[in-house]
mmCIF file of C-alpha atoms and ligand atoms in Angstrom:
data_model
loop_
_atom_site.group_PDB
_atom_site.id
_atom_site.type_symbol
_atom_site.label_atom_id
_atom_site.label_comp_id
_atom_site.label_asym_id
_atom_site.label_seq_id
_atom_site.Cartn_x
_atom_site.Cartn_y
_atom_site.Cartn_z
ATOM 1 C CA MET A 23 2.620 -13.011 12.381
ATOM 2 C CA LYS A 24 1.453 -16.420 11.081
ATOM 3 C CA LYS A 25 1.586 -16.569 7.607
ATOM 4 C CA GLU A 26 -0.625 -19.652 8.117
ATOM 5 C CA GLU A 27 -3.618 -17.894 9.823
ATOM 6 C CA TYR A 28 -4.508 -16.287 6.371
ATOM 7 C CA LYS A 29 -7.025 -18.372 4.727
ATOM 8 C CA GLU A 30 -7.785 -17.340 1.888
ATOM 9 C CA GLN A 31 -10.485 -19.092 0.139
ATOM 10 C CA LYS A 32 -8.535 -19.846 -3.376
ATOM 11 C CA MET A 33 -5.169 -19.661 -2.860
ATOM 12 C CA SER A 34 -4.320 -21.199 -6.347
ATOM 13 C CA CYS A 35 -5.322 -17.982 -8.415
ATOM 14 C CA CYS A 36 -3.536 -18.527 -12.133
ATOM 15 C CA GLY A 37 -5.682 -20.862 -13.283
ATOM 16 C CA ASN A 38 -8.304 -21.446 -11.422
ATOM 17 C CA GLY A 39 -10.001 -17.921 -13.249
ATOM 18 C CA ALA A 40 -9.883 -14.772 -11.877
ATOM 19 C CA GLU A 41 -11.586 -14.063 -8.361
ATOM 20 C CA PRO A 42 -12.318 -10.290 -7.696
ATOM 21 C CA GLY A 43 -12.365 -11.049 -3.983
ATOM 22 C CA ASN A 44 -10.364 -8.760 -2.321
ATOM 23 C CA ILE A 45 -12.277 -5.960 -4.653
ATOM 24 C CA LEU A 46 -14.526 -4.938 -1.683
ATOM 25 C CA LYS A 47 -16.427 -1.747 -1.508
ATOM 26 C CA ASN A 48 -15.636 0.546 1.249
ATOM 27 C CA THR A 49 -15.689 3.679 2.204
ATOM 28 C CA ASN A 50 -11.911 4.975 2.964
ATOM 29 C CA LEU A 51 -11.055 6.534 0.847
ATOM 30 C CA CYS A 52 -7.604 7.769 -0.198
ATOM 31 C CA PRO A 53 -6.398 10.469 1.821
ATOM 32 C CA VAL A 54 -4.940 12.590 -0.520
ATOM 33 C CA CYS A 55 -6.879 12.524 -4.643
ATOM 34 C CA LYS A 56 -10.057 11.471 -2.086
ATOM 35 C CA ARG A 57 -11.064 8.691 -4.466
ATOM 36 C CA GLN A 58 -11.640 5.374 -4.015
ATOM 37 C CA GLY A 59 -8.874 2.690 -2.571
ATOM 38 C CA THR A 60 -8.795 -1.229 -3.617
ATOM 39 C CA LEU A 61 -9.220 -3.297 -0.335
ATOM 40 C CA VAL A 62 -5.118 -5.680 -0.295
ATOM 41 C CA LYS A 63 -4.239 -7.812 2.216
ATOM 42 C CA ASN A 64 -2.048 -6.765 4.761
ATOM 43 C CA ILE A 65 0.767 -9.613 3.264
ATOM 44 C CA THR A 66 0.393 -7.717 -0.213
ATOM 45 C CA VAL A 67 1.343 -4.846 1.178
ATOM 46 C CA LYS A 68 4.268 -5.947 4.235
ATOM 47 C CA HIS A 69 5.359 -8.222 0.412
ATOM 48 C CA MET A 70 5.829 -4.571 -1.968
ATOM 49 C CA VAL A 71 6.962 -1.661 0.439
ATOM 50 C CA HIS A 72 10.851 -1.818 0.527
ATOM 51 C CA ASP A 73 12.287 -3.811 3.376
ATOM 52 C CA GLU A 74 13.393 -1.326 5.486
ATOM 53 C CA LEU A 75 9.617 -0.022 5.964
ATOM 54 C CA THR A 76 8.037 -3.524 6.745
ATOM 55 C CA ASP A 77 7.586 -2.715 10.420
ATOM 56 C CA GLN A 78 5.816 0.671 9.160
ATOM 57 C CA VAL A 79 2.962 -1.906 7.457
ATOM 58 C CA GLY A 80 1.686 -2.827 11.389
ATOM 59 C CA GLU A 81 -0.894 -6.359 10.714
ATOM 60 C CA LYS A 82 -3.872 -4.455 9.245
ATOM 61 C CA ASP A 83 -5.074 -4.510 5.585
ATOM 62 C CA TYR A 84 -4.806 -1.036 3.232
ATOM 63 C CA ASN A 85 -6.722 0.244 -0.173
ATOM 64 C CA LEU A 86 -4.416 0.829 -2.525
ATOM 65 C CA CYS A 87 -4.829 3.599 -4.663
ATOM 66 C CA MET A 88 -5.768 2.999 -8.204
ATOM 67 C CA SER A 89 -6.056 6.915 -9.435
ATOM 68 C CA GLU A 90 -3.330 7.012 -11.824
ATOM 69 C CA ASP A 91 -1.862 10.779 -11.683
ATOM 70 C CA CYS A 92 -1.756 9.780 -7.394
ATOM 71 C CA ASP A 93 1.575 9.743 -5.001
ATOM 72 C CA VAL A 94 -0.341 7.269 -2.849
ATOM 73 C CA THR A 95 -0.004 3.306 -4.104
ATOM 74 C CA TYR A 96 -0.823 1.863 -0.173
ATOM 75 C CA TYR A 97 -2.801 3.941 2.439
ATOM 76 C CA ASN A 98 -4.937 2.737 6.074
ATOM 77 C CA THR A 99 -6.910 5.661 6.949
ATOM 78 C CA GLU A 100 -7.319 4.327 10.063
ATOM 79 C CA SER A 101 -3.511 4.300 11.527
ATOM 80 C CA ASN A 102 -2.389 6.361 8.782
ATOM 81 C CA VAL A 103 -0.063 5.177 7.603
ATOM 82 C CA ASN A 104 0.344 5.907 3.667
ATOM 83 C CA PHE A 105 2.980 4.609 1.326
ATOM 84 C CA ASN A 106 3.883 6.432 -2.198
ATOM 85 C CA LYS A 107 5.322 5.382 -4.796
ATOM 86 C CA GLN A 108 8.198 5.412 -4.100
ATOM 87 C CA GLN A 109 7.909 3.673 -1.260
ATOM 88 C CA ILE A 110 7.340 0.415 -3.495
ATOM 89 C CA LYS A 111 9.003 -2.346 -4.633
ATOM 90 C CA VAL A 112 7.964 -2.473 -8.314
ATOM 91 C CA PRO A 113 5.707 0.127 -10.205
ATOM 92 C CA ILE A 114 2.133 0.481 -10.180
ATOM 93 C CA TRP A 115 0.450 -0.344 -13.457
ATOM 94 C CA VAL A 116 -2.711 1.924 -13.251
ATOM 95 C CA LYS A 117 0.294 4.540 -12.328
ATOM 96 C CA LYS A 118 0.610 6.950 -15.497
ATOM 97 C CA ASP A 119 5.094 7.075 -15.494
ATOM 98 C CA ALA A 120 4.562 2.738 -14.753
ATOM 99 C CA ASP A 121 8.218 2.060 -16.423
ATOM 100 C CA PRO A 122 8.292 -0.839 -16.925
ATOM 101 C CA LYS A 123 4.040 -0.889 -16.750
ATOM 102 C CA TYR A 124 3.419 -4.565 -15.643
ATOM 103 C CA ALA A 125 0.854 -7.098 -16.821
ATOM 104 C CA CYS A 126 2.412 -9.675 -14.570
ATOM 105 C CA TYR A 127 4.060 -9.125 -11.926
ATOM 106 C CA CYS A 128 4.670 -12.908 -10.949
ATOM 107 C CA SER A 129 6.156 -13.590 -14.673
ATOM 108 C CA LYS A 130 7.196 -10.195 -14.995
ATOM 109 C CA VAL A 131 5.825 -9.640 -18.304
ATOM 110 C CA THR A 132 4.996 -6.154 -19.476
ATOM 111 C CA GLU A 133 1.866 -4.180 -20.651
ATOM 112 C CA ASP A 134 3.697 -4.246 -23.995
ATOM 113 C CA GLN A 135 4.812 -7.354 -24.751
ATOM 114 C CA VAL A 136 0.700 -8.737 -23.976
ATOM 115 C CA ILE A 137 -0.005 -6.465 -27.277
ATOM 116 C CA GLU A 138 2.652 -7.079 -28.924
ATOM 117 C CA ALA A 139 1.819 -10.833 -28.804
ATOM 118 C CA VAL A 140 -1.727 -9.625 -29.307
ATOM 119 C CA VAL A 141 -1.033 -7.219 -33.201
ATOM 120 C CA LYS A 142 2.067 -9.204 -34.162
ATOM 121 C CA HIS A 143 1.600 -13.083 -33.445
ATOM 122 C CA GLY A 144 -2.306 -12.236 -33.557
ATOM 123 C CA ALA A 145 -3.003 -13.914 -29.914
ATOM 124 C CA LYS A 146 -6.480 -13.611 -28.929
ATOM 125 C CA THR A 147 -6.888 -15.404 -25.716
ATOM 126 C CA VAL A 148 -5.337 -14.678 -22.364
ATOM 127 C CA LYS A 149 -4.314 -18.994 -22.897
ATOM 128 C CA GLU A 150 -2.871 -17.794 -25.871
ATOM 129 C CA VAL A 151 -0.690 -14.512 -24.474
ATOM 130 C CA ASN A 152 0.683 -16.929 -21.601
ATOM 131 C CA ALA A 153 1.845 -19.363 -23.709
ATOM 132 C CA ILE A 154 4.170 -16.077 -26.573
ATOM 133 C CA THR A 155 4.963 -15.110 -23.607
ATOM 134 C CA GLY A 156 5.845 -16.522 -20.755
ATOM 135 C CA ALA A 157 3.568 -14.958 -18.135
ATOM 136 C CA MET A 158 1.405 -16.638 -15.358
ATOM 137 C CA LYS A 159 4.501 -18.648 -15.518
ATOM 138 C CA ASN A 160 5.896 -18.916 -11.844
ATOM 139 C CA SER A 161 2.387 -17.868 -10.552
ATOM 140 C CA ASN A 162 2.463 -16.168 -7.138
ATOM 141 C CA CYS A 163 0.625 -13.586 -6.842
ATOM 142 C CA LYS A 164 -0.491 -12.672 -3.194
ATOM 143 C CA GLU A 165 3.205 -11.701 -2.299
ATOM 144 C CA ASN A 166 3.746 -10.655 -6.533
ATOM 145 C CA ASN A 167 1.334 -8.601 -7.800
ATOM 146 C CA PRO A 168 -0.068 -4.956 -5.968
ATOM 147 C CA LEU A 169 -3.374 -6.030 -5.150
ATOM 148 C CA GLY A 170 -2.488 -9.288 -4.361
ATOM 149 C CA VAL A 171 -4.905 -11.869 -6.598
ATOM 150 C CA CYS A 172 -4.526 -13.643 -10.086
ATOM 151 C CA CYS A 173 -2.456 -11.657 -13.641
ATOM 152 C CA HIS A 174 -5.721 -12.195 -15.478
ATOM 153 C CA LYS A 175 -7.537 -9.503 -15.310
ATOM 154 C CA ILE A 176 -4.903 -6.581 -16.049
ATOM 155 C CA ILE A 177 -3.583 -9.333 -18.838
ATOM 156 C CA GLN A 178 -7.521 -8.984 -19.680
ATOM 157 C CA GLU A 179 -7.256 -5.580 -20.160
ATOM 158 C CA ALA A 180 -4.046 -5.621 -22.035
ATOM 159 C CA ILE A 181 -4.854 -8.174 -24.834
ATOM 160 C CA ASP A 182 -8.511 -5.792 -25.159
ATOM 161 C CA LYS A 183 -6.317 -2.991 -25.624
ATOM 162 C CA GLY A 184 -4.090 -4.670 -28.813
ATOM 163 C CA LEU A 185 -7.300 -6.322 -29.757
ATOM 164 C CA ALA A 186 -8.471 -2.234 -30.331
ATOM 165 C CA MET A 187 -4.911 -1.443 -31.694
ATOM 166 C CA LYS A 188 -4.770 -3.948 -34.647
HETATM 167 ZN ZN1 ZN B 8 -4.644 9.110 -4.120
#
């Protein structure tokens, strides 16, 4: 498959304002926990699974199971292909035992680092957190972030956690 086939309206995800375009409502429920997943583009899934599994991904888009207790990560209910946590290269931050728990996958900044920037260094905004932690510096969210979208939103959620601790 050619990469050019992927026409994203907002390729430069980081900094341009997070566009939750991938988060579409659909009726594809996780085959294990039966909850609604989040749509993820094929190219992102291909980058997320271990190299020997890339062929199994095929050409379809997937859903990511967002339940913290569920072992399933990417699944496609049409082709019946599922991947579990162990088959993915990075810990999925929504899963409860994710270690480390990344807030920014591109620059490998963890949720704890973001919280520390808020609690210890007084950062309040994503911009301030990025300046302290180096988050969102090397942005290639389509390949590095498990949802294929900007880390901005995850960082914001970590900031909110940090602010709540103050
Ligand atoms: Zn699930």
